[in-house]
C-alpha positions as a printed NumPy array, in Angstrom:
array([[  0.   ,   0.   ,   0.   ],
       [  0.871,   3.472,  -0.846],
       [  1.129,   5.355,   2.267],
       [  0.712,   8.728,   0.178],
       [ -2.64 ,   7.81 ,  -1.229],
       [ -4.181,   8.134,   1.964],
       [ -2.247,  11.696,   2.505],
       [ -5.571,  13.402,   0.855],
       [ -7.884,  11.834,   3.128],
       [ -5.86 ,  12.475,   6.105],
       [ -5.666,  16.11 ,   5.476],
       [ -9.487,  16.164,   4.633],
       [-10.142,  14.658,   7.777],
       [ -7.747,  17.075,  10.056],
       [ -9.927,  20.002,   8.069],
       [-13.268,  18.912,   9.661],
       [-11.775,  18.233,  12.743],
       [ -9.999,  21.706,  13.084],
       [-13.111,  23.497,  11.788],
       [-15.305,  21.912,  14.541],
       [-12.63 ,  21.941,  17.114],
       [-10.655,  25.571,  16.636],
       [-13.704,  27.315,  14.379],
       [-16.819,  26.256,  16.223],
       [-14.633,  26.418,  19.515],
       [-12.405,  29.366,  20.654],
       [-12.539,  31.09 ,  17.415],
       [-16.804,  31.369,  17.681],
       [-17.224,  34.238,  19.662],
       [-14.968,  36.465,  18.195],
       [-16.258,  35.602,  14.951],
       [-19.933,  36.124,  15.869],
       [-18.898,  39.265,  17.666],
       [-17.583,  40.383,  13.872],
       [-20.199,  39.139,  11.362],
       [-23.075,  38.412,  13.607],
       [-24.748,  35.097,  14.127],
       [-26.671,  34.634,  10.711],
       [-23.619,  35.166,   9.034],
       [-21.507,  33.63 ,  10.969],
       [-23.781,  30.409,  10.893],
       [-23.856,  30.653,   7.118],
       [-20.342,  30.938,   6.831],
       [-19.771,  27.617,   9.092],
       [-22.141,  25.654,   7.441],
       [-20.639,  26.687,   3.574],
       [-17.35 ,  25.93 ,   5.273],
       [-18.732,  22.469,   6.53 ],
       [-20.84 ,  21.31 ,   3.897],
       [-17.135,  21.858,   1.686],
       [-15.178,  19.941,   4.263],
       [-17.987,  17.251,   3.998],
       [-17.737,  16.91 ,   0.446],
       [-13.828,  16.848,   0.348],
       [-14.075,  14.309,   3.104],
       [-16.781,  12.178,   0.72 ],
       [-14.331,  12.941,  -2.328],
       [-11.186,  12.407,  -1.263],
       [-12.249,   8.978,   0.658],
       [-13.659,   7.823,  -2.833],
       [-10.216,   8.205,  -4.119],
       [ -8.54 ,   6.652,  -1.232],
       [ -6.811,   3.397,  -1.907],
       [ -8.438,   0.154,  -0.327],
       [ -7.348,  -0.732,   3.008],
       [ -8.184,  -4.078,   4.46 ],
       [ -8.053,  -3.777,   8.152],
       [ -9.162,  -7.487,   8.833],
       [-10.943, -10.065,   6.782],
       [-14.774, -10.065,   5.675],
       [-17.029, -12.622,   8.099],
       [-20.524, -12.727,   7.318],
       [-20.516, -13.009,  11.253],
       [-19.441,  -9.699,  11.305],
       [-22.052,  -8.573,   8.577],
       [-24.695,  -9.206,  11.688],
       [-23.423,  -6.525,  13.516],
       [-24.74 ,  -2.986,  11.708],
       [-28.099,  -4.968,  11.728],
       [-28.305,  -5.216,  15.25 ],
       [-27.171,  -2.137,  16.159],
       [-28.79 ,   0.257,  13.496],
       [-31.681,   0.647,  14.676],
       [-30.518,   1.991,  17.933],
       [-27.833,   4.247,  16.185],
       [-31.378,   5.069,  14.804],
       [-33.74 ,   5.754,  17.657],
       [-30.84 ,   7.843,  19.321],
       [-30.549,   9.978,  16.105],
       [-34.307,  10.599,  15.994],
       [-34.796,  11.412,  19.548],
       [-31.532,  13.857,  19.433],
       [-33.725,  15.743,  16.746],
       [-36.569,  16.777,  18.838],
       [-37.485,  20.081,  19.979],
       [-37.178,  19.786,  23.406],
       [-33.675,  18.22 ,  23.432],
       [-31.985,  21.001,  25.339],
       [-28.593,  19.813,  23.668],
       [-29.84 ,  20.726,  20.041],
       [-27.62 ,  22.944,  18.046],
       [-29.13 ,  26.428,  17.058],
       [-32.045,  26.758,  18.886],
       [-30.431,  29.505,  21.029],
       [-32.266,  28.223,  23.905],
       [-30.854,  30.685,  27.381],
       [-30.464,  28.174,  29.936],
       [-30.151,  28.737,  33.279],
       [-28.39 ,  26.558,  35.5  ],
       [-28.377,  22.703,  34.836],
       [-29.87 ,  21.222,  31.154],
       [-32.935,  20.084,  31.866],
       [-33.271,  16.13 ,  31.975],
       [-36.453,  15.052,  29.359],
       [-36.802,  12.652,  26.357],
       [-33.442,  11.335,  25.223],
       [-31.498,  13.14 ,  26.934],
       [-32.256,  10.995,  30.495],
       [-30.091,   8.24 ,  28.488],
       [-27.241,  10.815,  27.358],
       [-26.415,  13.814,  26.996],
       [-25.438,  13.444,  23.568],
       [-28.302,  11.385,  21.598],
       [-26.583,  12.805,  18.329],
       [-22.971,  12.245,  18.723],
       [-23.862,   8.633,  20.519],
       [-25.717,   7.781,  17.287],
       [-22.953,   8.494,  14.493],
       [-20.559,   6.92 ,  16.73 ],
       [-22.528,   3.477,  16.827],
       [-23.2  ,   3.718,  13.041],
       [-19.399,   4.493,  12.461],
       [-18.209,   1.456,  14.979],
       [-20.532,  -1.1  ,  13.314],
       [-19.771,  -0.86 ,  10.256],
       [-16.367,  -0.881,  10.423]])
């Protein structure tokens, strides 16, 4: 295997991660502060919507990488844990989870505890995370 091949990907992949980590994170409120939150929100999601599709691009160019063998054992495994991966992402997507991005809710002391969120915190992020680890 060509080490370089994967060099695109990689660097795709360090993009979204620095634009959620440094741009959505210590670089928001000075940039809100600047344009405003509209703009500021339309400028993140142009910016993430291209990092998405360079992600989806450059991984459809990436050379195959066979981390273990095939089982149809294995091919169980999304099956069985989809359709939590799916509840959790449906429930995260309600109105009254207090953990929703953008509705600009003004909390006041702790999140309050409804729906989903009495099994996490994080519906959303607990969802891509089992659809990611099953099908690898």
């Amino acid at each position: 295997m060509n080490a370089s091949g994967l060099l695109p990907l990689a660097l795709a992949a360090l993009a979204w991660v620095l634009l959620h980590v440094v741009v959505a994170g210590p670089l928001r409120p000075g940039l809100v502060r600047r344009l405003g939150m509209p703009a500021y929100r339309g400028l993140f999601s142009v910016l993430s919507a291209v990092a998405l599709a360079a992600l989806i691009w450059t991984y459809g160019r990436a050379p195959y990488v066979e981390f273990w063998p095939a089982s149809s054992a294995l091919a169980l495994v999304p099956l069985l844990v989809m359709p939590v991966a799916t509840l959790l992402l449906v429930g995260s997507l309600r109105a009254s989870n207090p953990t929703l991005a953008g509705p600009d809710m003004i909390l006041k002391g702790e999140l309050p505890v409804r729906g989903m969120t009495k099994l996490t915190r994080h519906p959303m992020l607990w969802a891509f995370s089992l659809w990611a680890g099953s099908h690898m």
